[in-house]
PDB file of C-alpha atoms in Angstrom:
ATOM      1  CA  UNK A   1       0.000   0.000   0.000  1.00  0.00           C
ATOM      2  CA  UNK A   2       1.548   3.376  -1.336  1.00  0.00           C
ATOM      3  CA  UNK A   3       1.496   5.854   1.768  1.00  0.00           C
ATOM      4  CA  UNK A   4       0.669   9.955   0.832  1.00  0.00           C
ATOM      5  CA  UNK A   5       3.248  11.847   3.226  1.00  0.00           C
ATOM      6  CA  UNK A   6       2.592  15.603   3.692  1.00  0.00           C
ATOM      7  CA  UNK A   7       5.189  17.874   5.014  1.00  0.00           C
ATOM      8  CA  UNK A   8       3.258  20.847   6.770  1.00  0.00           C
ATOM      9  CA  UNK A   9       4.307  24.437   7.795  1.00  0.00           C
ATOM     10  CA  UNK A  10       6.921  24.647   5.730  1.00  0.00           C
ATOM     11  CA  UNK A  11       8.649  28.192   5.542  1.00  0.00           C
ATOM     12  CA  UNK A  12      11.959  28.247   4.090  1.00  0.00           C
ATOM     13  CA  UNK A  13      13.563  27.327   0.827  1.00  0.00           C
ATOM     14  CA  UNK A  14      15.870  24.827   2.575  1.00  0.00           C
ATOM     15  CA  UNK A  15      13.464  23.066   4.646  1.00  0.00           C
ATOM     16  CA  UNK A  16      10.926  22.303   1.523  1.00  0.00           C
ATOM     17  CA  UNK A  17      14.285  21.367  -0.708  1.00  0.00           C
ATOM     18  CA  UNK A  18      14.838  18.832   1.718  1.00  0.00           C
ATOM     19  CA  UNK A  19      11.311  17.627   1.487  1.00  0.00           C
ATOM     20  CA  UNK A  20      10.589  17.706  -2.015  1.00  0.00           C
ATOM     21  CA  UNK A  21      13.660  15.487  -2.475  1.00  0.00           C
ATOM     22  CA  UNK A  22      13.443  13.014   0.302  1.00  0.00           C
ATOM     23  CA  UNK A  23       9.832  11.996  -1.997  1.00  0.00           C
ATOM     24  CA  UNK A  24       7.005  13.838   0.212  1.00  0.00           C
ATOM     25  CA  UNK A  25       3.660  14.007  -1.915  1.00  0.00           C
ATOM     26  CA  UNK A  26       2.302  17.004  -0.723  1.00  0.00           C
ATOM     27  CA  UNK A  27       3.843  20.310   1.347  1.00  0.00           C
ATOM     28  CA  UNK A  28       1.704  22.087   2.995  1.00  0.00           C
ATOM     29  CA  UNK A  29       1.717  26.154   3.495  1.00  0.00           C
ATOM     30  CA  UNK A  30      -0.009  27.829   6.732  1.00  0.00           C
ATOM     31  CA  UNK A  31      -2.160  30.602   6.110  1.00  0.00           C
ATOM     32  CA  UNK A  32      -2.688  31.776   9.928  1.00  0.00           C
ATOM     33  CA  UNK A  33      -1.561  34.215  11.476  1.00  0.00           C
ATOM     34  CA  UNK A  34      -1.882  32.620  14.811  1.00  0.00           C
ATOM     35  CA  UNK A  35       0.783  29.651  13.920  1.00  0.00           C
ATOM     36  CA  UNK A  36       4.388  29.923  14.429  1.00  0.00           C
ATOM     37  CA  UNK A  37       4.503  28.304  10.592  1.00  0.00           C
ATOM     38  CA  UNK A  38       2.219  31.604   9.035  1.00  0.00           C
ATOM     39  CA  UNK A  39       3.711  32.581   5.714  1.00  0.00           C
ATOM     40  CA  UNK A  40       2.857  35.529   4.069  1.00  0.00           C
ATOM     41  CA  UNK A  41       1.707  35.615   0.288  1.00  0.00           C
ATOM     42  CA  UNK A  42       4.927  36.786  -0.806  1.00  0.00           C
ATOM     43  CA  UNK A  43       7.074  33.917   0.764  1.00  0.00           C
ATOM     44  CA  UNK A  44       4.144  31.793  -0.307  1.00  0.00           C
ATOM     45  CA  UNK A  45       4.746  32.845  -4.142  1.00  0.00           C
ATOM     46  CA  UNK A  46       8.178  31.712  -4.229  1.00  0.00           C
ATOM     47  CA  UNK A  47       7.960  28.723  -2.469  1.00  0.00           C
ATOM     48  CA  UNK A  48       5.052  27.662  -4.898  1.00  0.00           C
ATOM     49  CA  UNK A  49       7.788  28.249  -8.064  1.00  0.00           C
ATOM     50  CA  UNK A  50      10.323  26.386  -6.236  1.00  0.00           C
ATOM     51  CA  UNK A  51       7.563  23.160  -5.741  1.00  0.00           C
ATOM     52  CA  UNK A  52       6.617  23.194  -9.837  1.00  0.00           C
ATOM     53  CA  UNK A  53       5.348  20.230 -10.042  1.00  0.00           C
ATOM     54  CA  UNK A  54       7.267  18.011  -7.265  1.00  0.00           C
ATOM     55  CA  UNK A  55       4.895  17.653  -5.113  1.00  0.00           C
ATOM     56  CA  UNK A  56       1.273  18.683  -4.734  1.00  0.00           C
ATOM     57  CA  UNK A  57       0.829  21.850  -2.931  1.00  0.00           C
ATOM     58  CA  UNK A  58      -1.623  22.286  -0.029  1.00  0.00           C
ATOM     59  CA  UNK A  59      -2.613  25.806   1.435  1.00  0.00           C
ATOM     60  CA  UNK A  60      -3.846  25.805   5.449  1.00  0.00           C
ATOM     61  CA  UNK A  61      -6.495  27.860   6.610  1.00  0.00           C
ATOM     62  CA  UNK A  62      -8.822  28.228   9.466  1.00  0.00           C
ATOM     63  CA  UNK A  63     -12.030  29.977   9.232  1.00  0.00           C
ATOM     64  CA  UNK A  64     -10.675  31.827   6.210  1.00  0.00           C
ATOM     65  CA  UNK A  65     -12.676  34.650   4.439  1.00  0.00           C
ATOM     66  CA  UNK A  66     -13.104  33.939   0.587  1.00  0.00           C
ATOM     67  CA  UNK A  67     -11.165  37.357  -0.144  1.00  0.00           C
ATOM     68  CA  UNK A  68      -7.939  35.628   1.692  1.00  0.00           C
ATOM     69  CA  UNK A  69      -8.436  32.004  -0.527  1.00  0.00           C
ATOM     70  CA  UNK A  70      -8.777  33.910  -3.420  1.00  0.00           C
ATOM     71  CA  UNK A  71      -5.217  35.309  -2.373  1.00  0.00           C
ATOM     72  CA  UNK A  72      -3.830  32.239  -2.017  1.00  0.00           C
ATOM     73  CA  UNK A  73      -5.143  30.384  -4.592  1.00  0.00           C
ATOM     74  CA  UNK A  74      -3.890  33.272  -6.953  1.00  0.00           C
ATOM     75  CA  UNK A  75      -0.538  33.155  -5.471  1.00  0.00           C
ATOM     76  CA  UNK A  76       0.118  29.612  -4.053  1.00  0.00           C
ATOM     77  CA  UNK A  77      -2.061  28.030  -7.400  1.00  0.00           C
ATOM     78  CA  UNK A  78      -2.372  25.055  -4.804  1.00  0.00           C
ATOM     79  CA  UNK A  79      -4.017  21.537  -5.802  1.00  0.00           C
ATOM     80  CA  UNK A  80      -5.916  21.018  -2.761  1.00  0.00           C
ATOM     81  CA  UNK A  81      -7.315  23.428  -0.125  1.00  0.00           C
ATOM     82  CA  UNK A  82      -6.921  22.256   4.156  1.00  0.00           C
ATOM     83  CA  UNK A  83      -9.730  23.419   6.442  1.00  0.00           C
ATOM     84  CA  UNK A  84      -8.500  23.127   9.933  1.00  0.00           C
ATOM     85  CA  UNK A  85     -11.179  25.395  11.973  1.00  0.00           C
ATOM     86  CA  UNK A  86     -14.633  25.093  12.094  1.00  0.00           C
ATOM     87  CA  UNK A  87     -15.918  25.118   8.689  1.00  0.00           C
ATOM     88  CA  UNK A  88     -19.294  23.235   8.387  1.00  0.00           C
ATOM     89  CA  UNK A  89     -19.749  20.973   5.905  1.00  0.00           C
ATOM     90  CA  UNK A  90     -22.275  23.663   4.163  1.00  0.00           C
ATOM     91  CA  UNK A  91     -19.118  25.899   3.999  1.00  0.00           C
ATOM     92  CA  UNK A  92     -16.812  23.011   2.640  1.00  0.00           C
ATOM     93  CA  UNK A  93     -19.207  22.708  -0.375  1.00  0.00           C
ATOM     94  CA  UNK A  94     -19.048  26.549  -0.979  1.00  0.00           C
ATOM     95  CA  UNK A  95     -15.712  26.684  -1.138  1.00  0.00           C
ATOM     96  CA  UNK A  96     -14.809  23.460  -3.674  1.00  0.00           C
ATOM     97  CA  UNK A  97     -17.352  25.336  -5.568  1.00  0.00           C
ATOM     98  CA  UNK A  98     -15.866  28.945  -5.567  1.00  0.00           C
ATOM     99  CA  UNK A  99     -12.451  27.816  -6.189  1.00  0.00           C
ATOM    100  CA  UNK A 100     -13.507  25.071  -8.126  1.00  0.00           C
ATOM    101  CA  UNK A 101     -10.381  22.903  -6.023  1.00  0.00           C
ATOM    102  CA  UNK A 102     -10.407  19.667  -4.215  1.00  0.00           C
ATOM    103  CA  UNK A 103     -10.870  19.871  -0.073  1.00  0.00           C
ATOM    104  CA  UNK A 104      -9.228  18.663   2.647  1.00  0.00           C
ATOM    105  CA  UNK A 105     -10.923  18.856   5.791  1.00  0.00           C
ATOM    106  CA  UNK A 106      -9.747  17.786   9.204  1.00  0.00           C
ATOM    107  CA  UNK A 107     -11.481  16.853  12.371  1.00  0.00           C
ATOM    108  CA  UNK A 108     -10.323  17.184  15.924  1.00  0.00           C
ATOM    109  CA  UNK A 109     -10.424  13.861  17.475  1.00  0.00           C
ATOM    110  CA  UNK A 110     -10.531  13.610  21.271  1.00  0.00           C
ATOM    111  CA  UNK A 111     -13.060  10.586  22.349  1.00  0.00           C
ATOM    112  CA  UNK A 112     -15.269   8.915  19.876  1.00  0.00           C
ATOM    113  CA  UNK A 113     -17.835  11.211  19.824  1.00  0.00           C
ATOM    114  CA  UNK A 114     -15.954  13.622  17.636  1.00  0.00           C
ATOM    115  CA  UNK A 115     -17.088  11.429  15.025  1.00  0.00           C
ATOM    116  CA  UNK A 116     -19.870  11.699  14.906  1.00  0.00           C
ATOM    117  CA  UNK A 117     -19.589  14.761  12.151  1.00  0.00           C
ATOM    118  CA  UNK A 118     -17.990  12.472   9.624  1.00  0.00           C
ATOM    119  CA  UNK A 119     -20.493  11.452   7.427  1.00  0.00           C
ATOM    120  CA  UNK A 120     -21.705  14.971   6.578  1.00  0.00           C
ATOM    121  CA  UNK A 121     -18.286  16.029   6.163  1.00  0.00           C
ATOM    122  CA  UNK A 122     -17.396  12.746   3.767  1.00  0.00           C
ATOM    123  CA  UNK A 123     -20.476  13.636   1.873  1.00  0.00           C
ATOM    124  CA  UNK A 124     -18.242  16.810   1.063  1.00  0.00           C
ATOM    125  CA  UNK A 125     -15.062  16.783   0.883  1.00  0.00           C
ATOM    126  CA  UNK A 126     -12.628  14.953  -1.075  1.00  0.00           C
ATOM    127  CA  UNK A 127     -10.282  13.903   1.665  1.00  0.00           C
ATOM    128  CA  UNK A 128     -10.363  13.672   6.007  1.00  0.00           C
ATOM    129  CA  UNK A 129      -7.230  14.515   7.866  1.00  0.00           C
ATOM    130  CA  UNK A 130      -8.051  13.126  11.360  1.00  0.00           C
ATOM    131  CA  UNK A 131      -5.932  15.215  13.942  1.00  0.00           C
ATOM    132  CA  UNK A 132      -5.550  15.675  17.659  1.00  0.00           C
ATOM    133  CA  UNK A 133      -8.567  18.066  19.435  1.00  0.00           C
ATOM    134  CA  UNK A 134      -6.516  20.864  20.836  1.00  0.00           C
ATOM    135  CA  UNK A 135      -6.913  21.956  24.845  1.00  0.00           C
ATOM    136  CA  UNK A 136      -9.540  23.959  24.994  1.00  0.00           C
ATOM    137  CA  UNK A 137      -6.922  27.195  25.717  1.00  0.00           C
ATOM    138  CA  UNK A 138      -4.572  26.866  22.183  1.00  0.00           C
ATOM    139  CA  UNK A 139      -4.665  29.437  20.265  1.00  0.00           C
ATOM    140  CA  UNK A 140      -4.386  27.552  17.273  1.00  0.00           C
ATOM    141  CA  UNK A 141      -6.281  24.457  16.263  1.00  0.00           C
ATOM    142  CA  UNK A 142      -3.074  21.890  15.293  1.00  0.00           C
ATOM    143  CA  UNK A 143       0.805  21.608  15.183  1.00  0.00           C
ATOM    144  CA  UNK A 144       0.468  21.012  18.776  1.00  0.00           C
ATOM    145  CA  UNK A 145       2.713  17.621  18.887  1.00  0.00           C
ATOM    146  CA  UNK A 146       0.359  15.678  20.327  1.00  0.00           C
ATOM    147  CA  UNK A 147      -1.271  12.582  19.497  1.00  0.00           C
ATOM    148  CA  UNK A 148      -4.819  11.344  19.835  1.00  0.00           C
ATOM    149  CA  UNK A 149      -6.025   7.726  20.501  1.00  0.00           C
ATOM    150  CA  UNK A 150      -5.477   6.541  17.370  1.00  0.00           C
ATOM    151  CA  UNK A 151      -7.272   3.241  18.271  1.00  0.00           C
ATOM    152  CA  UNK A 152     -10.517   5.337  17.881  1.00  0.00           C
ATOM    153  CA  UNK A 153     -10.089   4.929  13.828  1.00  0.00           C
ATOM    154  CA  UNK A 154      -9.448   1.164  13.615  1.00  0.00           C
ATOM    155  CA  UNK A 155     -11.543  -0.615  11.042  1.00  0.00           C
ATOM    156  CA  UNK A 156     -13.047   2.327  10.153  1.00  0.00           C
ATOM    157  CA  UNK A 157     -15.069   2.512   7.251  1.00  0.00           C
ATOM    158  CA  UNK A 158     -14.511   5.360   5.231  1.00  0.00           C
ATOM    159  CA  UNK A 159     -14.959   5.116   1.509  1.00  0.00           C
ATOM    160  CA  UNK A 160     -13.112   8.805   1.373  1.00  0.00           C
ATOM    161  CA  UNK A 161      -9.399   8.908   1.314  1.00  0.00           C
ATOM    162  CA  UNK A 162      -7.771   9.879   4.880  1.00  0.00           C
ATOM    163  CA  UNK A 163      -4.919  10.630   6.545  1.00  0.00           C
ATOM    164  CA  UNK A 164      -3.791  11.015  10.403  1.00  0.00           C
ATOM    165  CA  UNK A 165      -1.663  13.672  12.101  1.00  0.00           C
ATOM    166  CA  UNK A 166      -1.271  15.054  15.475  1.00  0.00           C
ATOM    167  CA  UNK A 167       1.725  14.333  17.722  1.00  0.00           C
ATOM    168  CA  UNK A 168       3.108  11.732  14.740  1.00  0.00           C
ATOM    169  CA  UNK A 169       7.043  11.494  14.186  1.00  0.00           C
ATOM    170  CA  UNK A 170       9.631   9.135  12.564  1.00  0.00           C
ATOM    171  CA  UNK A 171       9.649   7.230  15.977  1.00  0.00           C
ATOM    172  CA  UNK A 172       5.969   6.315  15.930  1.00  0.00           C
ATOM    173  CA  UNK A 173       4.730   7.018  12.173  1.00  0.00           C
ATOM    174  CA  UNK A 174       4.655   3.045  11.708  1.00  0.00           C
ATOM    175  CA  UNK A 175       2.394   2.153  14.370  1.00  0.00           C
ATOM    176  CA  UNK A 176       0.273   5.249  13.320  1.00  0.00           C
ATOM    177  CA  UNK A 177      -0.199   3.318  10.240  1.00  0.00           C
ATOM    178  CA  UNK A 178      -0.205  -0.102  11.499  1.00  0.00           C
ATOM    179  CA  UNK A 179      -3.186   0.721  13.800  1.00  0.00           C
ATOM    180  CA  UNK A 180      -5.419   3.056  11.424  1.00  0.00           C
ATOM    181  CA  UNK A 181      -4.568   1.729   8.326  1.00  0.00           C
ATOM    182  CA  UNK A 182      -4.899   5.350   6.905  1.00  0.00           C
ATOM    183  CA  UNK A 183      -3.468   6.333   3.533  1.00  0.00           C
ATOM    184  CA  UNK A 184      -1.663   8.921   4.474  1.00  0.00           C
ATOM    185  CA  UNK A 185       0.264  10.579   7.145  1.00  0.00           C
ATOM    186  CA  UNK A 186       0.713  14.317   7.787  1.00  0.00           C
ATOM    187  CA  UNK A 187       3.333  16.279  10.044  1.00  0.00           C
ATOM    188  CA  UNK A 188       4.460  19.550  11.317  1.00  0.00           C
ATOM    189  CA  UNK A 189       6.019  19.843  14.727  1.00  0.00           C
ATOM    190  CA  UNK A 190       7.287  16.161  14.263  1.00  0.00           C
ATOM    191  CA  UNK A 191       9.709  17.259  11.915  1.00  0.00           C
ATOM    192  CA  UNK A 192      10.844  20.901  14.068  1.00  0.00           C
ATOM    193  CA  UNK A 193      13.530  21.216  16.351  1.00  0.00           C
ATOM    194  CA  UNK A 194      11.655  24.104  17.763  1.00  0.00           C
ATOM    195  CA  UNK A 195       8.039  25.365  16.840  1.00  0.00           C
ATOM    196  CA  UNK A 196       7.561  26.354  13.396  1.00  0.00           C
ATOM    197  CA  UNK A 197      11.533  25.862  13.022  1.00  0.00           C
ATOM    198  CA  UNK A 198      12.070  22.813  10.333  1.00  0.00           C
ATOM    199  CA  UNK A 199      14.886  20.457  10.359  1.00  0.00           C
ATOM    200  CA  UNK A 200      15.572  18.669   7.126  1.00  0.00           C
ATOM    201  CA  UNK A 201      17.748  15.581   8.821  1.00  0.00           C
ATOM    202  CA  UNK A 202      14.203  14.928  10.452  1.00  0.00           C
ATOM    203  CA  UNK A 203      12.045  15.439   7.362  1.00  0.00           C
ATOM    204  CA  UNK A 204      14.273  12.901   5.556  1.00  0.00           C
ATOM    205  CA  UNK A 205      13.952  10.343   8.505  1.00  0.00           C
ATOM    206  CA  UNK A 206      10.064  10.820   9.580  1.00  0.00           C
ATOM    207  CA  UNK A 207       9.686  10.651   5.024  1.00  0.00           C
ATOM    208  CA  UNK A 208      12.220   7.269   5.012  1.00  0.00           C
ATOM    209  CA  UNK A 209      10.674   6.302   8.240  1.00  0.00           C
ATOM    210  CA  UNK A 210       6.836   6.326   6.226  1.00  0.00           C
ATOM    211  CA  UNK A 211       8.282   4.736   2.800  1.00  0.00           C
ATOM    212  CA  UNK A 212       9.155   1.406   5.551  1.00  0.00           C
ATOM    213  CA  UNK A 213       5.927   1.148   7.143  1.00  0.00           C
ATOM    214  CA  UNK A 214       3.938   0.850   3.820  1.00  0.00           C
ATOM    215  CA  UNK A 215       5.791  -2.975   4.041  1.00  0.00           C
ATOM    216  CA  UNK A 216       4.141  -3.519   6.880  1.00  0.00           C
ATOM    217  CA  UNK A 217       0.780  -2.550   5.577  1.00  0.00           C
ATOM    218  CA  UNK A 218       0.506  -4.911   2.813  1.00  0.00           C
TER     219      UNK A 218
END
């Protein structure tokens, strides 16, 4: 089973060099002030030319207006849009239609109650990225470093594609896997020697670290 890695928060030409050419599938930009991995649209613009056509490119945003997608989508030209606040599902559909791009929307997983939304939200959107609830005082809603129970998502039955993130790293990516049997696996503060502060030597082992576990998952 091939495994999608994303690379999020990525900031710096070095950091998404080192991704691009370990093999990640997607990198993902943060469009939030609020996150220690914000990029502005300018910084966003060149690290879009130096992606081409590597990898896909995913833009981040919580509760965005349209008039700030529009931005990005004008300066990123990204092939798939993240929702990581609370957009409802009615807002999800909006938005693929506006932009007229495929969605990504994750759901803060706690207890298995939180899931509870996901059939309105599979009805929707194109992909689920499942992802740690964050304490009820963060000030942002991910790249918090911490796991959830990812027991809650065995033998789930999602027709949708999906992938898991929250507190995942090189040193636990495989059992992530093993136990959720998602196809893909997203991370930010995994792969940071401080917050929003990259470190390619860890891209390059949590992306090597993915590329074994997909052995495991045949």
């Amino acid at each position: 089973m091939s495994v999608v890695v994303k690379i999020c928060g990525l900031s710096t030409c070095d950091t998404l060099e080192a991704a691009v050419a370990a093999g990640a599938d997607m990198v993902g930009f943060v469009f939030f002030p609020a996150s220690p991995r914000h990029v502005g649209l300018d910084v966003a613009a060149d690290l879009g030319k130096q992606v081409a056509d590597r990898a896909a490119k995913v833009a981040l945003t919580v509760d965005a207006s349209d008039a700030l997608i529009r931005d990005v989508v004008e300066i990123l030209r990204p092939d798939l849009l993240q929702l990581h606040g609370h957009e409802s599902p009615q807002r999800v559909r909006a938005l693929k239609q506006t932009f007229g791009l495929p969605v990504m929307k994750a759901i803060p997983v706690a207890t298995a109650a939180d899931l509870a939304v996901l059939p309105a939200y599979a009805a929707v959107a194109d992909r689920i990225l499942f992802d740690a609830r964050p304490p009820k005082d963060a000030t942002r809603p991910g790249g918090l470093g911490t796991p959830f129970d990812w027991e809650l998502l065995r033998d789930l039955d999602l027709a949708l594609p999906f992938m898991v993130s929250g507190g995942i790293h090189a040193g636990n990516v495989a059992e992530a896997l093993r136990v959720t049997r998602a196809g893909g696996v997203d991370v930010s503060s995994g792969v940071e020697h401080a917050p929003g502060t990259k470190d390619p030597d860890m891209i390059r082992s949590f992306i090597r670290a993915a590329r074994a576990s997909e052995e495991l998952m045949t």
